[in-house]
PDB file of C-alpha atoms and ligand atoms in Angstrom:
ATOM      1  CA  MET L   1      20.755  45.797 -33.136  1.00  0.00           C
ATOM      2  CA  MET L   2      23.787  44.994 -32.280  1.00  0.00           C
ATOM      3  CA  LYS L   3      24.656  41.523 -32.448  1.00  0.00           C
ATOM      4  CA  LYS L   4      24.957  40.291 -28.680  1.00  0.00           C
ATOM      5  CA  GLU L   5      28.521  38.301 -28.439  1.00  0.00           C
ATOM      6  CA  ARG L   6      28.285  34.679 -27.371  1.00  0.00           C
ATOM      7  CA  ILE L   7      30.786  33.692 -24.306  1.00  0.00           C
ATOM      8  CA  GLY L   8      30.787  30.198 -23.559  1.00  0.00           C
ATOM      9  CA  ILE L   9      31.317  28.819 -20.062  1.00  0.00           C
ATOM     10  CA  TYR L  10      33.006  25.804 -18.691  1.00  0.00           C
ATOM     11  CA  GLY L  11      33.488  25.064 -15.455  1.00  0.00           C
ATOM     12  CA  GLY L  12      34.942  21.813 -13.176  1.00  0.00           C
ATOM     13  CA  THR L  13      37.395  21.220 -10.861  1.00  0.00           C
ATOM     14  CA  PHE L  14      40.030  19.182 -13.807  1.00  0.00           C
ATOM     15  CA  SER L  15      41.609  17.524 -11.292  1.00  0.00           C
ATOM     16  CA  PRO L  16      43.616  16.300 -13.909  1.00  0.00           C
ATOM     17  CA  PRO L  17      42.024  17.351 -16.938  1.00  0.00           C
ATOM     18  CA  HIS L  18      40.789  14.912 -19.297  1.00  0.00           C
ATOM     19  CA  VAL L  19      39.708  13.342 -22.938  1.00  0.00           C
ATOM     20  CA  GLY L  20      36.185  13.508 -21.598  1.00  0.00           C
ATOM     21  CA  HIS L  21      36.481  16.988 -20.615  1.00  0.00           C
ATOM     22  CA  HIS L  22      38.512  18.121 -24.029  1.00  0.00           C
ATOM     23  CA  CYS L  23      36.124  16.544 -25.937  1.00  0.00           C
ATOM     24  CA  ALA L  24      32.885  17.814 -24.977  1.00  0.00           C
ATOM     25  CA  LEU L  25      34.530  21.410 -25.187  1.00  0.00           C
ATOM     26  CA  SER L  26      35.600  21.067 -28.823  1.00  0.00           C
ATOM     27  CA  ALA L  27      31.951  20.084 -29.684  1.00  0.00           C
ATOM     28  CA  PHE L  28      30.531  23.398 -27.802  1.00  0.00           C
ATOM     29  CA  LEU L  29      33.603  25.588 -29.680  1.00  0.00           C
ATOM     30  CA  GLN L  30      31.664  23.883 -33.022  1.00  0.00           C
ATOM     31  CA  GLN L  31      28.193  23.968 -32.008  1.00  0.00           C
ATOM     32  CA  GLU L  32      27.638  26.933 -30.194  1.00  0.00           C
ATOM     33  CA  ARG L  33      28.753  30.122 -32.622  1.00  0.00           C
ATOM     34  CA  LEU L  34      30.858  31.070 -29.956  1.00  0.00           C
ATOM     35  CA  ASP L  35      32.908  34.744 -29.311  1.00  0.00           C
ATOM     36  CA  HIS L  36      34.747  33.513 -26.499  1.00  0.00           C
ATOM     37  CA  VAL L  37      35.046  30.502 -24.494  1.00  0.00           C
ATOM     38  CA  TYR L  38      36.469  30.464 -20.792  1.00  0.00           C
ATOM     39  CA  VAL L  39      37.305  27.836 -19.266  1.00  0.00           C
ATOM     40  CA  ILE L  40      37.090  27.952 -15.132  1.00  0.00           C
ATOM     41  CA  PRO L  41      38.782  25.585 -12.915  1.00  0.00           C
ATOM     42  CA  THR L  42      36.620  26.020 -10.002  1.00  0.00           C
ATOM     43  CA  LEU L  43      38.459  26.722  -5.892  1.00  0.00           C
ATOM     44  CA  GLN L  44      36.526  24.882  -4.059  1.00  0.00           C
ATOM     45  CA  PRO L  45      33.079  22.911  -5.653  1.00  0.00           C
ATOM     46  CA  PRO L  46      30.295  23.279  -3.583  1.00  0.00           C
ATOM     47  CA  HIS L  47      29.024  20.634  -3.401  1.00  0.00           C
ATOM     48  CA  LYS L  48      31.526  17.837  -3.774  1.00  0.00           C
ATOM     49  CA  PRO L  49      35.005  17.722  -1.351  1.00  0.00           C
ATOM     50  CA  LEU L  50      38.520  18.656  -3.161  1.00  0.00           C
ATOM     51  CA  GLN L  51      39.804  15.566  -4.068  1.00  0.00           C
ATOM     52  CA  GLY L  52      43.533  14.256  -5.074  1.00  0.00           C
ATOM     53  CA  ASP L  53      46.620  16.559  -3.913  1.00  0.00           C
ATOM     54  CA  ALA L  54      46.575  19.331  -7.401  1.00  0.00           C
ATOM     55  CA  SER L  55      46.608  22.956  -6.171  1.00  0.00           C
ATOM     56  CA  PRO L  56      44.527  25.505  -7.768  1.00  0.00           C
ATOM     57  CA  GLN L  57      47.537  26.830  -9.963  1.00  0.00           C
ATOM     58  CA  GLN L  58      48.695  23.348 -10.666  1.00  0.00           C
ATOM     59  CA  ARG L  59      45.082  22.593 -11.962  1.00  0.00           C
ATOM     60  CA  LEU L  60      45.171  26.060 -13.776  1.00  0.00           C
ATOM     61  CA  ALA L  61      48.083  24.916 -15.515  1.00  0.00           C
ATOM     62  CA  MET L  62      46.532  21.368 -16.759  1.00  0.00           C
ATOM     63  CA  CYS L  63      43.763  23.030 -17.910  1.00  0.00           C
ATOM     64  CA  ARG L  64      46.175  25.822 -20.056  1.00  0.00           C
ATOM     65  CA  LEU L  65      48.027  22.532 -21.363  1.00  0.00           C
ATOM     66  CA  ALA L  66      45.499  19.818 -22.168  1.00  0.00           C
ATOM     67  CA  PHE L  67      43.572  22.195 -23.870  1.00  0.00           C
ATOM     68  CA  ALA L  68      46.654  24.181 -25.462  1.00  0.00           C
ATOM     69  CA  ASP L  69      45.171  23.416 -29.251  1.00  0.00           C
ATOM     70  CA  LEU L  70      41.876  25.106 -28.821  1.00  0.00           C
ATOM     71  CA  PRO L  71      40.613  28.582 -28.875  1.00  0.00           C
ATOM     72  CA  ILE L  72      39.308  29.171 -25.477  1.00  0.00           C
ATOM     73  CA  THR L  73      40.687  31.098 -22.372  1.00  0.00           C
ATOM     74  CA  VAL L  74      41.444  29.909 -19.180  1.00  0.00           C
ATOM     75  CA  SER L  75      40.499  31.903 -16.393  1.00  0.00           C
ATOM     76  CA  ASP L  76      41.313  32.456 -12.785  1.00  0.00           C
ATOM     77  CA  ILE L  77      38.371  34.172 -11.359  1.00  0.00           C
ATOM     78  CA  GLU L  78      37.164  31.787  -9.410  1.00  0.00           C
ATOM     79  CA  ILE L  79      39.955  30.543  -7.704  1.00  0.00           C
ATOM     80  CA  LYS L  80      41.060  34.592  -7.285  1.00  0.00           C
ATOM     81  CA  ARG L  81      37.808  35.196  -5.947  1.00  0.00           C
ATOM     82  CA  GLY L  82      37.785  32.689  -2.573  1.00  0.00           C
ATOM     83  CA  GLY L  83      35.436  30.809  -0.862  1.00  0.00           C
ATOM     84  CA  LYS L  84      33.547  28.675  -2.488  1.00  0.00           C
ATOM     85  CA  SER L  85      33.040  28.599  -6.402  1.00  0.00           C
ATOM     86  CA  TYR L  86      29.339  29.055  -6.646  1.00  0.00           C
ATOM     87  CA  THR L  87      28.275  29.396 -10.772  1.00  0.00           C
ATOM     88  CA  VAL L  88      26.256  32.196 -10.313  1.00  0.00           C
ATOM     89  CA  LEU L  89      29.099  34.554  -8.710  1.00  0.00           C
ATOM     90  CA  THR L  90      30.700  33.714 -11.550  1.00  0.00           C
ATOM     91  CA  LEU L  91      27.829  34.115 -13.969  1.00  0.00           C
ATOM     92  CA  GLU L  92      27.103  37.697 -12.564  1.00  0.00           C
ATOM     93  CA  GLU L  93      30.863  39.042 -13.112  1.00  0.00           C
ATOM     94  CA  LEU L  94      30.564  37.756 -16.622  1.00  0.00           C
ATOM     95  CA  LYS L  95      27.183  38.939 -17.944  1.00  0.00           C
ATOM     96  CA  ARG L  96      26.743  42.019 -19.562  1.00  0.00           C
ATOM     97  CA  GLU L  97      23.821  43.526 -21.144  1.00  0.00           C
ATOM     98  CA  ASP L  98      25.244  42.493 -24.563  1.00  0.00           C
ATOM     99  CA  ASN L  99      26.820  39.239 -24.316  1.00  0.00           C
ATOM    100  CA  THR L 100      24.610  35.491 -23.857  1.00  0.00           C
ATOM    101  CA  LEU L 101      26.548  33.653 -21.558  1.00  0.00           C
ATOM    102  CA  VAL L 102      26.454  30.250 -22.481  1.00  0.00           C
ATOM    103  CA  LEU L 103      26.902  27.627 -19.690  1.00  0.00           C
ATOM    104  CA  LEU L 104      28.266  23.877 -20.674  1.00  0.00           C
ATOM    105  CA  CYS L 105      27.478  21.667 -18.181  1.00  0.00           C
ATOM    106  CA  GLY L 106      28.333  17.338 -18.324  1.00  0.00           C
ATOM    107  CA  SER L 107      24.955  14.983 -17.474  1.00  0.00           C
ATOM    108  CA  ASP L 108      25.763  14.637 -13.733  1.00  0.00           C
ATOM    109  CA  MET L 109      26.004  18.230 -13.163  1.00  0.00           C
ATOM    110  CA  PHE L 110      23.136  19.307 -15.514  1.00  0.00           C
ATOM    111  CA  LEU L 111      20.469  16.481 -13.115  1.00  0.00           C
ATOM    112  CA  SER L 112      21.891  18.269 -10.375  1.00  0.00           C
ATOM    113  CA  ILE L 113      21.820  21.794 -11.389  1.00  0.00           C
ATOM    114  CA  ASP L 114      18.258  22.879  -9.675  1.00  0.00           C
ATOM    115  CA  ARG L 115      19.969  22.321  -6.663  1.00  0.00           C
ATOM    116  CA  TRP L 116      23.426  24.474  -6.585  1.00  0.00           C
ATOM    117  CA  TYR L 117      23.162  28.281  -4.945  1.00  0.00           C
ATOM    118  CA  ARG L 118      19.950  30.163  -6.725  1.00  0.00           C
ATOM    119  CA  PRO L 119      19.138  27.959  -9.696  1.00  0.00           C
ATOM    120  CA  GLU L 120      16.896  30.887 -11.114  1.00  0.00           C
ATOM    121  CA  ARG L 121      19.806  33.316 -10.692  1.00  0.00           C
ATOM    122  CA  ILE L 122      21.769  30.965 -13.056  1.00  0.00           C
ATOM    123  CA  PHE L 123      19.141  30.037 -15.463  1.00  0.00           C
ATOM    124  CA  ALA L 124      18.239  33.965 -15.675  1.00  0.00           C
ATOM    125  CA  LEU L 125      21.744  34.712 -16.761  1.00  0.00           C
ATOM    126  CA  ALA L 126      22.871  31.531 -18.698  1.00  0.00           C
ATOM    127  CA  GLU L 127      21.483  28.891 -21.526  1.00  0.00           C
ATOM    128  CA  ILE L 128      22.322  26.011 -20.438  1.00  0.00           C
ATOM    129  CA  VAL L 129      24.368  23.278 -23.298  1.00  0.00           C
ATOM    130  CA  TYR L 130      24.380  19.729 -21.775  1.00  0.00           C
ATOM    131  CA  VAL L 131      26.783  16.715 -23.024  1.00  0.00           C
ATOM    132  CA  GLN L 132      25.671  13.276 -22.647  1.00  0.00           C
ATOM    133  CA  ARG L 133      28.713  11.386 -20.080  1.00  0.00           C
ATOM    134  CA  GLU L 134      26.923   7.973 -20.377  1.00  0.00           C
ATOM    135  CA  GLY L 135      27.267   5.314 -23.437  1.00  0.00           C
ATOM    136  CA  GLY L 136      26.576   1.721 -23.392  1.00  0.00           C
ATOM    137  CA  GLU L 137      23.869  -0.195 -21.458  1.00  0.00           C
ATOM    138  CA  HIS L 138      22.820   2.970 -19.807  1.00  0.00           C
ATOM    139  CA  ALA L 139      23.212   5.687 -22.364  1.00  0.00           C
ATOM    140  CA  GLU L 140      19.203   5.489 -22.928  1.00  0.00           C
ATOM    141  CA  GLN L 141      18.141   5.621 -19.675  1.00  0.00           C
ATOM    142  CA  VAL L 142      20.345   8.642 -19.137  1.00  0.00           C
ATOM    143  CA  ALA L 143      19.303  10.355 -22.056  1.00  0.00           C
ATOM    144  CA  GLN L 144      15.661  10.468 -21.437  1.00  0.00           C
ATOM    145  CA  ALA L 145      16.219  11.608 -17.451  1.00  0.00           C
ATOM    146  CA  LEU L 146      18.085  14.610 -18.982  1.00  0.00           C
ATOM    147  CA  ALA L 147      15.164  14.951 -21.933  1.00  0.00           C
ATOM    148  CA  ALA L 148      13.138  15.250 -18.765  1.00  0.00           C
ATOM    149  CA  GLN L 149      15.069  17.203 -16.710  1.00  0.00           C
ATOM    150  CA  ALA L 150      15.330  19.802 -19.520  1.00  0.00           C
ATOM    151  CA  MET L 151      11.108  19.820 -19.802  1.00  0.00           C
ATOM    152  CA  ARG L 152      11.160  20.175 -15.849  1.00  0.00           C
ATOM    153  CA  LEU L 153      13.902  23.377 -15.968  1.00  0.00           C
ATOM    154  CA  GLN L 154      12.175  24.345 -18.957  1.00  0.00           C
ATOM    155  CA  GLN L 155       8.124  24.655 -16.690  1.00  0.00           C
ATOM    156  CA  GLN L 156       9.901  25.504 -13.351  1.00  0.00           C
ATOM    157  CA  TYR L 157      12.231  28.042 -14.543  1.00  0.00           C
ATOM    158  CA  GLY L 158      11.749  29.266 -18.151  1.00  0.00           C
ATOM    159  CA  ALA L 159      15.473  27.686 -18.523  1.00  0.00           C
ATOM    160  CA  VAL L 160      17.004  27.928 -21.684  1.00  0.00           C
ATOM    161  CA  THR L 161      18.929  24.756 -22.951  1.00  0.00           C
ATOM    162  CA  ARG L 162      19.972  21.942 -25.345  1.00  0.00           C
ATOM    163  CA  PRO L 163      22.337  18.674 -25.763  1.00  0.00           C
ATOM    164  CA  LEU L 164      25.633  19.003 -27.288  1.00  0.00           C
ATOM    165  CA  ALA L 165      25.998  16.249 -29.605  1.00  0.00           C
ATOM    166  CA  CYS L 166      29.080  14.936 -28.827  1.00  0.00           C
ATOM    167  CA  ARG L 167      30.572  10.904 -28.327  1.00  0.00           C
ATOM    168  CA  ALA L 168      30.574   9.573 -24.864  1.00  0.00           C
ATOM    169  CA  ILE L 169      33.415   9.428 -23.384  1.00  0.00           C
ATOM    170  CA  GLU L 170      32.868   7.322 -20.301  1.00  0.00           C
ATOM    171  CA  ILE L 171      35.745   8.733 -18.437  1.00  0.00           C
ATOM    172  CA  SER L 172      35.965  10.647 -14.774  1.00  0.00           C
ATOM    173  CA  SER L 173      39.153  12.791 -13.034  1.00  0.00           C
ATOM    174  CA  THR L 174      38.100  10.042 -10.476  1.00  0.00           C
ATOM    175  CA  MET L 175      38.876   7.293 -12.507  1.00  0.00           C
ATOM    176  CA  LEU L 176      41.831   8.535 -13.840  1.00  0.00           C
ATOM    177  CA  ARG L 177      43.461   9.451 -10.280  1.00  0.00           C
ATOM    178  CA  GLN L 178      42.927   6.017  -9.341  1.00  0.00           C
ATOM    179  CA  GLU L 179      44.576   4.652 -12.507  1.00  0.00           C
ATOM    180  CA  LEU L 180      47.725   6.941 -11.621  1.00  0.00           C
ATOM    181  CA  ALA L 181      47.738   5.855  -7.832  1.00  0.00           C
ATOM    182  CA  GLN L 182      47.966   2.354  -9.205  1.00  0.00           C
ATOM    183  CA  GLY L 183      50.961   3.408 -11.832  1.00  0.00           C
ATOM    184  CA  ASN L 184      48.801   2.558 -14.790  1.00  0.00           C
ATOM    185  CA  GLU L 185      48.708   3.756 -17.994  1.00  0.00           C
ATOM    186  CA  THR L 186      46.046   6.046 -19.496  1.00  0.00           C
ATOM    187  CA  SER L 187      45.326   7.188 -22.750  1.00  0.00           C
ATOM    188  CA  PHE L 188      42.801   9.805 -21.382  1.00  0.00           C
ATOM    189  CA  LEU L 189      45.236  12.274 -20.772  1.00  0.00           C
ATOM    190  CA  SER L 190      47.068  14.228 -22.885  1.00  0.00           C
ATOM    191  CA  PRO L 191      50.612  13.415 -23.381  1.00  0.00           C
ATOM    192  CA  SER L 192      51.852  17.529 -22.244  1.00  0.00           C
ATOM    193  CA  VAL L 193      49.380  16.790 -18.981  1.00  0.00           C
ATOM    194  CA  LYS L 194      50.546  13.199 -18.410  1.00  0.00           C
ATOM    195  CA  GLU L 195      54.494  14.768 -17.977  1.00  0.00           C
ATOM    196  CA  TYR L 196      53.140  17.628 -15.885  1.00  0.00           C
ATOM    197  CA  ILE L 197      51.750  15.211 -13.359  1.00  0.00           C
ATOM    198  CA  ASP L 198      55.277  12.771 -13.699  1.00  0.00           C
ATOM    199  CA  GLN L 199      57.125  16.379 -13.457  1.00  0.00           C
ATOM    200  CA  CYS L 200      54.601  17.015  -9.817  1.00  0.00           C
ATOM    201  CA  GLN L 201      54.431  13.935  -8.674  1.00  0.00           C
ATOM    202  CA  LEU L 202      50.765  14.338  -8.615  1.00  0.00           C
ATOM    203  CA  TYR L 203      48.389  12.016  -7.595  1.00  0.00           C
ATOM    204  CA  THR L 204      50.780   9.259  -6.631  1.00  0.00           C
TER     205      THR L 204
HETATM  206  P1  ATP N 301      35.711  14.097 -10.698  1.00  0.00           P
HETATM  207  O1  ATP N 301      36.032  12.308 -11.442  1.00  0.00           O
HETATM  208  O2  ATP N 301      36.923  14.000  -9.445  1.00  0.00           O
HETATM  209  O3  ATP N 301      34.274  14.515  -9.833  1.00  0.00           O
HETATM  210  P2  ATP N 301      35.254  14.966 -13.265  1.00  0.00           P
HETATM  211  O4  ATP N 301      36.019  13.839 -14.520  1.00  0.00           O
HETATM  212  O5  ATP N 301      33.549  14.274 -13.361  1.00  0.00           O
HETATM  213  O6  ATP N 301      36.298  14.517 -12.074  1.00  0.00           O
HETATM  214  P3  ATP N 301      35.005  17.728 -13.346  1.00  0.00           P
HETATM  215  O7  ATP N 301      36.142  18.456 -13.648  1.00  0.00           O
HETATM  216  O8  ATP N 301      34.057  17.718 -12.257  1.00  0.00           O
HETATM  217  O9  ATP N 301      35.632  16.140 -14.045  1.00  0.00           O
HETATM  218  O10 ATP N 301      33.864  18.404 -14.608  1.00  0.00           O
HETATM  219  C1  ATP N 301      34.356  19.455 -14.820  1.00  0.00           C
HETATM  220  C2  ATP N 301      32.479  19.956 -16.221  1.00  0.00           C
HETATM  221  O11 ATP N 301      33.040  18.436 -17.133  1.00  0.00           O
HETATM  222  C3  ATP N 301      31.535  19.015 -15.611  1.00  0.00           C
HETATM  223  O12 ATP N 301      30.506  19.902 -15.838  1.00  0.00           O
HETATM  224  C4  ATP N 301      31.319  17.759 -15.849  1.00  0.00           C
HETATM  225  O13 ATP N 301      30.102  17.162 -16.149  1.00  0.00           O
HETATM  226  C5  ATP N 301      31.883  17.245 -17.472  1.00  0.00           C
HETATM  227  N1  ATP N 301      32.183  15.991 -17.495  1.00  0.00           N
HETATM  228  C6  ATP N 301      33.186  15.691 -17.213  1.00  0.00           C
HETATM  229  N2  ATP N 301      34.065  14.412 -17.692  1.00  0.00           N
HETATM  230  C7  ATP N 301      33.295  14.553 -18.840  1.00  0.00           C
HETATM  231  C8  ATP N 301      33.494  13.154 -19.552  1.00  0.00           C
HETATM  232  N3  ATP N 301      33.285  12.081 -20.091  1.00  0.00           N
HETATM  233  N4  ATP N 301      32.385  13.889 -20.920  1.00  0.00           N
HETATM  234  C9  ATP N 301      31.602  15.038 -20.724  1.00  0.00           C
HETATM  235  N5  ATP N 301      31.516  16.216 -19.775  1.00  0.00           N
HETATM  236  C10 ATP N 301      32.233  15.335 -18.878  1.00  0.00           C
END
């Protein structure tokens, strides 16, 4: 039998993409033996209103800059499709008989994934790899919550999930937008993304 292609998928708002995203994506590439990886900026996230003033095209451009050094493809399929960016629709679009889909998500997403649209179908279409965002004093508590969620998803849906080994970087795009709005320097953005943000006067 032919070996199935392994397709990695990393979705998000990426407004803006930051070092936390980059670190998780690098570990994903290193640990999951993937043949192709698609970074897919959402058009409208179903679970949160769009924040900040970057357009979909600008978020695509920032992803291309932020992950330029990694062997990934930034895809506009959710932006092109229009409407709410349900992950299940993207998985349906990418799934083939001869591939395995592997979806990367951070702890916040993993802990809420069973409340997304059609979770049973998501777990039938893809394996889930989750990465812990929280370090410091909450690290242990979050690690336990993630393990409990993995167990629950396995029992309830037969979901295939596993953790990604990656050092936690406690940064979010929300925090970055606040720093940028205040004109503060940050080391959590790649220089190319920072330059793009300055040029386009985003998040002012
Ligand atoms: P916002 O603050 O605007 O909600 P965010 O920083 O959470 O944004 P998203 O674009 O929503 O970023 O995240 C896309 C994916 O990357 C999600 O699965 C999220 O959990 C994950 N992620 C975000 N930040 C980190 C981080 N610091 N470390 C690991 N994964 C992260």
